Short mmCIF file of C-alpha atoms and ligand atoms in Angstrom, two decimals:
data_model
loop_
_atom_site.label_atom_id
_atom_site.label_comp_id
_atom_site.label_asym_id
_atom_site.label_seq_id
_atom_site.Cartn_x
_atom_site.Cartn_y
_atom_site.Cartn_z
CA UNK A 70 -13.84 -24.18 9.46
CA UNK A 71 -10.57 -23.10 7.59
CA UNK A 72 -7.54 -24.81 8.39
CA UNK A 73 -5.98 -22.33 10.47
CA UNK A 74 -4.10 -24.08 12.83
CA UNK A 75 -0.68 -24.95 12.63
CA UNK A 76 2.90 -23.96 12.13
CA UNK A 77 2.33 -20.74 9.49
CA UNK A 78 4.79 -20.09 6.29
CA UNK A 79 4.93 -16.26 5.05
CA UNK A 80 5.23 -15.73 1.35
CA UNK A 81 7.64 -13.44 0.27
CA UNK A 82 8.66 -11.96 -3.48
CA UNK A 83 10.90 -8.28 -3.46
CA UNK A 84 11.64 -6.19 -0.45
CA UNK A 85 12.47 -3.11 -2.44
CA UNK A 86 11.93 0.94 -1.93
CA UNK A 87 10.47 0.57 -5.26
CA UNK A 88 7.99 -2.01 -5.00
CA UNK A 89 6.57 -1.52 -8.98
CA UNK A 90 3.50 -0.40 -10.32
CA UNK A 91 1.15 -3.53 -12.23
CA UNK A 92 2.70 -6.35 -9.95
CA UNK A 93 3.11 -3.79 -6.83
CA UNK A 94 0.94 -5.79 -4.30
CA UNK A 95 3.73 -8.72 -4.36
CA UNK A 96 6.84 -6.64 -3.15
CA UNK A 97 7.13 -4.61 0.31
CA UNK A 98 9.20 -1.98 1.16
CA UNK A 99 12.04 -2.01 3.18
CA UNK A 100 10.25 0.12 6.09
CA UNK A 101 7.28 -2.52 5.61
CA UNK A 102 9.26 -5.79 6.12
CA UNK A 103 11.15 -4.62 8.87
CA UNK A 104 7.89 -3.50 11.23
CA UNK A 105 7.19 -7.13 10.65
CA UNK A 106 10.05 -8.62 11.82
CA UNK A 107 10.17 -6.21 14.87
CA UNK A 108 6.81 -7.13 15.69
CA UNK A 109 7.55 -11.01 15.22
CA UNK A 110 10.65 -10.24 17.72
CA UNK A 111 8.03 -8.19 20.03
CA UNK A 112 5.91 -11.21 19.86
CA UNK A 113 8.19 -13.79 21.12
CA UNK A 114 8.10 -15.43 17.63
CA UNK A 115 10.82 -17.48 16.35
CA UNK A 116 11.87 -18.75 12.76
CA UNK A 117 11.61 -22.85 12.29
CA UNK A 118 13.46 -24.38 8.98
CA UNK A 119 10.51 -25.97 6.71
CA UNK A 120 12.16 -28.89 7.57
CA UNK A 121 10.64 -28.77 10.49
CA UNK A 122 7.42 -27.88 9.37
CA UNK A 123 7.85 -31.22 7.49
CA UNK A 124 8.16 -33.10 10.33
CA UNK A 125 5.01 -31.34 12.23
CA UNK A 126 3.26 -32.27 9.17
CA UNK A 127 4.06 -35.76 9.76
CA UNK A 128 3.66 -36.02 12.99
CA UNK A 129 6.78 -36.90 14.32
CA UNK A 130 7.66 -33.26 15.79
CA UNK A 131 5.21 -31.44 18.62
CA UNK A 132 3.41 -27.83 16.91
CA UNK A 133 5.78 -26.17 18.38
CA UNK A 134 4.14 -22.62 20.24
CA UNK A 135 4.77 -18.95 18.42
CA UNK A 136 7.25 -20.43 16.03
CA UNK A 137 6.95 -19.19 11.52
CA UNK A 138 8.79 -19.96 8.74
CA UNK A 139 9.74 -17.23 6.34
CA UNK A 140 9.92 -18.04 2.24
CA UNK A 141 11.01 -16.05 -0.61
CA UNK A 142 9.71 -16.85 -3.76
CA UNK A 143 12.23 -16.02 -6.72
CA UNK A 144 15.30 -15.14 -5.12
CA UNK A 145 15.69 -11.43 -6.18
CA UNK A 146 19.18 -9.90 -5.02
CA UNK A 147 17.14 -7.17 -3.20
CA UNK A 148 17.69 -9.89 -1.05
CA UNK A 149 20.87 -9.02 0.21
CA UNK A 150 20.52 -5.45 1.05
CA UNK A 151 17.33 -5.79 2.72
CA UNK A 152 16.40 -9.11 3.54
CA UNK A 153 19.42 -10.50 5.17
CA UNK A 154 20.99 -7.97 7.39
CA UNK A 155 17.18 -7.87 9.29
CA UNK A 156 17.22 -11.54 9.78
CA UNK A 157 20.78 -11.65 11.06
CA UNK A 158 19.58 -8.42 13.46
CA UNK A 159 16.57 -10.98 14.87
CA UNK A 160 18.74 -14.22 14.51
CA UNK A 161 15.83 -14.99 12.17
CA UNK A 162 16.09 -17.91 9.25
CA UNK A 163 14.59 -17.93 5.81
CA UNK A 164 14.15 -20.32 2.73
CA UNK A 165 14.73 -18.10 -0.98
CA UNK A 166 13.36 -20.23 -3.93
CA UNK A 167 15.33 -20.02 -6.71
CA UNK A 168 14.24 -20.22 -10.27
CA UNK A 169 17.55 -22.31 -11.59
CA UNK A 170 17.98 -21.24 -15.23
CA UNK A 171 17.56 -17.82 -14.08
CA UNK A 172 20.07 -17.26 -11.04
CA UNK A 173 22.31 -14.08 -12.46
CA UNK A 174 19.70 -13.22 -14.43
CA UNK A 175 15.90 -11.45 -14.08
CA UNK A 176 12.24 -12.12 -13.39
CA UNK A 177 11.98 -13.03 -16.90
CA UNK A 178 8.68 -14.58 -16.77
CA UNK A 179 7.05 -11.27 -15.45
CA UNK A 180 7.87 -8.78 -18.89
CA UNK A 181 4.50 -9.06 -19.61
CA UNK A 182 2.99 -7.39 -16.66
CA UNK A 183 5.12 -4.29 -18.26
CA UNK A 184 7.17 -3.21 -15.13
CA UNK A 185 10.87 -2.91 -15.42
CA UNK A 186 12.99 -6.29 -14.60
CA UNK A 187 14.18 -7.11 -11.16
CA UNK A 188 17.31 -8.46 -11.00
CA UNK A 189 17.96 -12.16 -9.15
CA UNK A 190 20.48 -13.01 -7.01
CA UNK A 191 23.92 -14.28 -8.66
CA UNK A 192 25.12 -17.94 -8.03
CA UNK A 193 27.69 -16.12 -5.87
CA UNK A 194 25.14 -14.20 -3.70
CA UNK A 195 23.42 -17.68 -3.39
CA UNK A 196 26.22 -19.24 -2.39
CA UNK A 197 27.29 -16.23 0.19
CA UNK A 198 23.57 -16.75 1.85
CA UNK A 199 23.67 -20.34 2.08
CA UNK A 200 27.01 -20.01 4.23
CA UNK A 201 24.95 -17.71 5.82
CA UNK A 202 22.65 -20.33 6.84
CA UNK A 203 20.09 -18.83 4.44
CA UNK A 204 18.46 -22.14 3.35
CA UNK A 205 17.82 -22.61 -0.73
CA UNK A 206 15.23 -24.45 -2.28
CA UNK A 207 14.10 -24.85 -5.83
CA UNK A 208 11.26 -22.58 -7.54
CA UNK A 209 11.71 -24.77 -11.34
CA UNK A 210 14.37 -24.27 -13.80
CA UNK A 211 12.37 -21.80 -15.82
CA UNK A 212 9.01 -20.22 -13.80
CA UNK A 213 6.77 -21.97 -16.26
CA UNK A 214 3.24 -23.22 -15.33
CA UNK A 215 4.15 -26.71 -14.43
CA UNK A 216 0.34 -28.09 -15.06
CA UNK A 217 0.37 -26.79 -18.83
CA UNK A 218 3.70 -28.61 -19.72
CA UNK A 219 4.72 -31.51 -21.30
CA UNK A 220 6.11 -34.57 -19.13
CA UNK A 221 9.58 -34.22 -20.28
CA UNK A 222 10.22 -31.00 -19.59
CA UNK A 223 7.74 -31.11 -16.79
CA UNK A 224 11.25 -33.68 -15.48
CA UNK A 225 13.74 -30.93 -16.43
CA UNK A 226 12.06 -27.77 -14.11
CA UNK A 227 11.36 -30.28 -11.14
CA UNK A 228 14.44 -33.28 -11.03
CA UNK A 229 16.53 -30.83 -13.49
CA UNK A 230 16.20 -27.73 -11.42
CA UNK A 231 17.54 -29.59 -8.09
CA UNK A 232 20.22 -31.25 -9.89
CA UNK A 233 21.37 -27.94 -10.89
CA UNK A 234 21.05 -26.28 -7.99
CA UNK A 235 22.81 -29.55 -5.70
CA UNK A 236 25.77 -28.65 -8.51
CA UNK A 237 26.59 -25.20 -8.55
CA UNK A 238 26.38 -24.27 -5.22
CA UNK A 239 27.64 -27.68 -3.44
CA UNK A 240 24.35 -28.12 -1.33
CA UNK A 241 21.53 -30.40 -0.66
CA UNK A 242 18.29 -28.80 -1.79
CA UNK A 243 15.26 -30.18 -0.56
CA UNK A 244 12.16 -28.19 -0.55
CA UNK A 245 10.53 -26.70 -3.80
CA UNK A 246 8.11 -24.19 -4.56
CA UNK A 247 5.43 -24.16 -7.46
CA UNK A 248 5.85 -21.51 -9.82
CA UNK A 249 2.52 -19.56 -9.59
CA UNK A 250 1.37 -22.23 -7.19
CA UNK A 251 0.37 -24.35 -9.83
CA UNK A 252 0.71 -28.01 -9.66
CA UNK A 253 -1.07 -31.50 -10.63
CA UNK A 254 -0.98 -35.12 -9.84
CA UNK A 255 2.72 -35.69 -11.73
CA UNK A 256 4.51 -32.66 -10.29
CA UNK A 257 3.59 -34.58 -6.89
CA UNK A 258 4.75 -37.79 -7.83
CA UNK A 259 8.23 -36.67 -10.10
CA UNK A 260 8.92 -34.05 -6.65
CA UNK A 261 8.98 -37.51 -4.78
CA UNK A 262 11.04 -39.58 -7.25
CA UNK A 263 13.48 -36.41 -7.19
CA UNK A 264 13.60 -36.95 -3.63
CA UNK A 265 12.14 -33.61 -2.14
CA UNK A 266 10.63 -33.29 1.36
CA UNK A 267 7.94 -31.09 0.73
CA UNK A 268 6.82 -28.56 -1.52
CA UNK A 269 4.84 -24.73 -0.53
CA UNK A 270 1.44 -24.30 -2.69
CA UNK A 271 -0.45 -20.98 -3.06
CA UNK A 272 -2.91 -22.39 -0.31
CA UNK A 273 -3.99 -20.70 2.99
CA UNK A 274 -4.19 -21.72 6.18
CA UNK A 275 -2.01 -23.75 8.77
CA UNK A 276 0.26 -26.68 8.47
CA UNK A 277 -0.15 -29.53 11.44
CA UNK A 278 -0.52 -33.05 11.86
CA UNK A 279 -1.67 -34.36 8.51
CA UNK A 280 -1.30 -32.02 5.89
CA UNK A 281 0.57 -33.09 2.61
CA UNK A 282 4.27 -31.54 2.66
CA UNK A 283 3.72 -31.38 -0.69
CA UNK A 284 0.78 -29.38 -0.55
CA UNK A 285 2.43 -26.87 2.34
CA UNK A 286 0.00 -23.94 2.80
CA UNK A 287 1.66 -20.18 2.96
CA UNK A 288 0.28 -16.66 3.60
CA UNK A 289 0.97 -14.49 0.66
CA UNK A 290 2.53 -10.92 2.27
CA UNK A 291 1.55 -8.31 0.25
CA UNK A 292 2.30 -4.52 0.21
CA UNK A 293 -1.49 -3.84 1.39
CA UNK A 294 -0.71 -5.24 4.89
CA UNK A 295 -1.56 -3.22 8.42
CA UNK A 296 -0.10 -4.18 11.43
CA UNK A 297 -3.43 -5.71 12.34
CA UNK A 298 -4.05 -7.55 9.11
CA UNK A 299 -0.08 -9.24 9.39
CA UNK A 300 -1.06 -10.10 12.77
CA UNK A 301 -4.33 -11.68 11.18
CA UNK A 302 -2.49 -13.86 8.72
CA UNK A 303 -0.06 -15.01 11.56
CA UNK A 304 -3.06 -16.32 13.69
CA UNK A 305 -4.59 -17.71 11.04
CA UNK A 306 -2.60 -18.06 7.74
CA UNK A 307 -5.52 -16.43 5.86
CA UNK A 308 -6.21 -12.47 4.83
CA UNK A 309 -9.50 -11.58 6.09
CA UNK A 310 -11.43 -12.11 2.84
CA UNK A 311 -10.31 -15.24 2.25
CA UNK A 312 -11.26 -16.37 5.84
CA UNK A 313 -14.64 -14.82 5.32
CA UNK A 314 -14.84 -16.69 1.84
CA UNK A 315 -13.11 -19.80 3.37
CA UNK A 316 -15.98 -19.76 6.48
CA UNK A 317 -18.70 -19.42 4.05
CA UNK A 318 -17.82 -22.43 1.90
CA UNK A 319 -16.77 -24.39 5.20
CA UNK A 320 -19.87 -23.28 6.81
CA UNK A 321 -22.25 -24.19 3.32
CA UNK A 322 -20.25 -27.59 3.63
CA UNK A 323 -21.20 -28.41 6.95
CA UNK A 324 -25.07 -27.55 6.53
CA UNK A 325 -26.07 -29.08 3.23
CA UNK A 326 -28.56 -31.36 3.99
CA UNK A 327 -27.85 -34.73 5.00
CA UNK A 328 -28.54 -36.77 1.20
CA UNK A 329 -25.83 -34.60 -0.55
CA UNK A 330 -22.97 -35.47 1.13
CA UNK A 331 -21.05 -37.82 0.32
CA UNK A 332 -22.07 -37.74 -3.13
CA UNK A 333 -18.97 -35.80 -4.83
ZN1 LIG B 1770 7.64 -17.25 -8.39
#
């Protein structure tokens, strides 16, 4: 079956009242991300640092019971308006991922896609959060593909970025996030020489005992969520198509006959 137990991580972009047209599904509104932090609250959740998720992951800290940790990929500076003041409301925490070359700046790497710019939280802003105990991790120096580039710069958007980061704003950064999710076999080992603790993929499910902090497994939020399909995704770090697809596969797994396995 899917990996679906486990502490969960939520994937968050924009919180904004207007959530775009092409690249709408990734942003929520305001109204939106605040039902889902009541009902967290309701539920008797709490938020746990991804350090902690870390050490669950490694086996030195309990699963601890109705416990998430909430992300933000990109760091946009809807962030302060209304992001923050809801977390401080449900004494929740949060990790915002920022893309380093492009603090002050805008979601550069999304033009493309055609819908106006977003703008991304100043090094100020950053720094007000962190004091905030808003915790800040890095999300690359420039939102590239990291799989597609060459080694050197490959060093530059994963040591470079936290270096950076550690410099301007006078903290200790410890947790990245893939740009796109992508990764391969040298992101892994340059995130290690750079001295990170774990890193969020674009994978689903639940993080216990035994799953690679460098391979941490989120829940994209998207603007297409019901209350019963957030509730889904906190049970089971999946959206109910990818479960279904995730069974299927598990469930073909488990049933090939007994010659073929073993054979990849
Ligand atoms: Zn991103």
């Amino acid at each position: 079956m899917p990996e679906s137990r486990g502490v969960k991580i939520l994937m968050y972009h924009w919180i904004s009242g207007d959530p775009g047209q092409r690249l709408r599904q990734w942003g929520l509104t305001p109204d939106q991300f605040r039902s889902q932090m009541r009902s967290l609250h309701e539920n008797g959740y709490r938020t746990i640092p991804l350090g902690e998720v870390v050490e669950v992951a490694r086996g030195t800290r309990p699963l601890p019971q109705r416990a998430v940790s909430l992300t933000f990929d990109d760091g946009y500076r809807d962030f302060m308006q209304e992001v923050a003041p809801v977390l401080e409301e449900y004494g929740f925490s949060a990790t915002i991922f920022l893309v380093a070359d492009r603090v002050g700046e805008s979601n550069t790497w999304d033009a493309r896609h055609g819908d106006p710019p977003r703008p991304l939280l100043s090094w100020k802003e950053a720094a007000d959060l962190a004091a905030r105990g808003i915790e800040l991790g890095s999300h690359s120096r420039t939102h590239r593909p990291l799989p597609s580039i060459p080694q050197l710069d490959l060093r530059e958007e994963i040591l470079g970025s936290k270096q950076i980061l550690e410099d301007r704003l006078g903290i200790r950064v410890s947790h990245f996030s893939y740009p796109h999710g992508l990764f391969d076999d040298r992101c892994l080992a340059l995130l290690r020489e750079a001295g990170y603790e774990s890193a969020c993929a674009d994978i689903r499910g639940g993080n216990g005992e035994g799953t690679d902090p460098f391979q941490l497994r989120r829940s994209l939020i998207t603007c297409h969520e019901t209350q019963w399909s957030f509730a889904f995704k906190l049970r089971t770090g999946f959206g109910m198509r990818e479960w279904a697809a995730s069974s299927l596969a598990a469930l073909a797994g488990q049933t090939a006959p007994e010659p073929l396995r073993g054979m990849s």
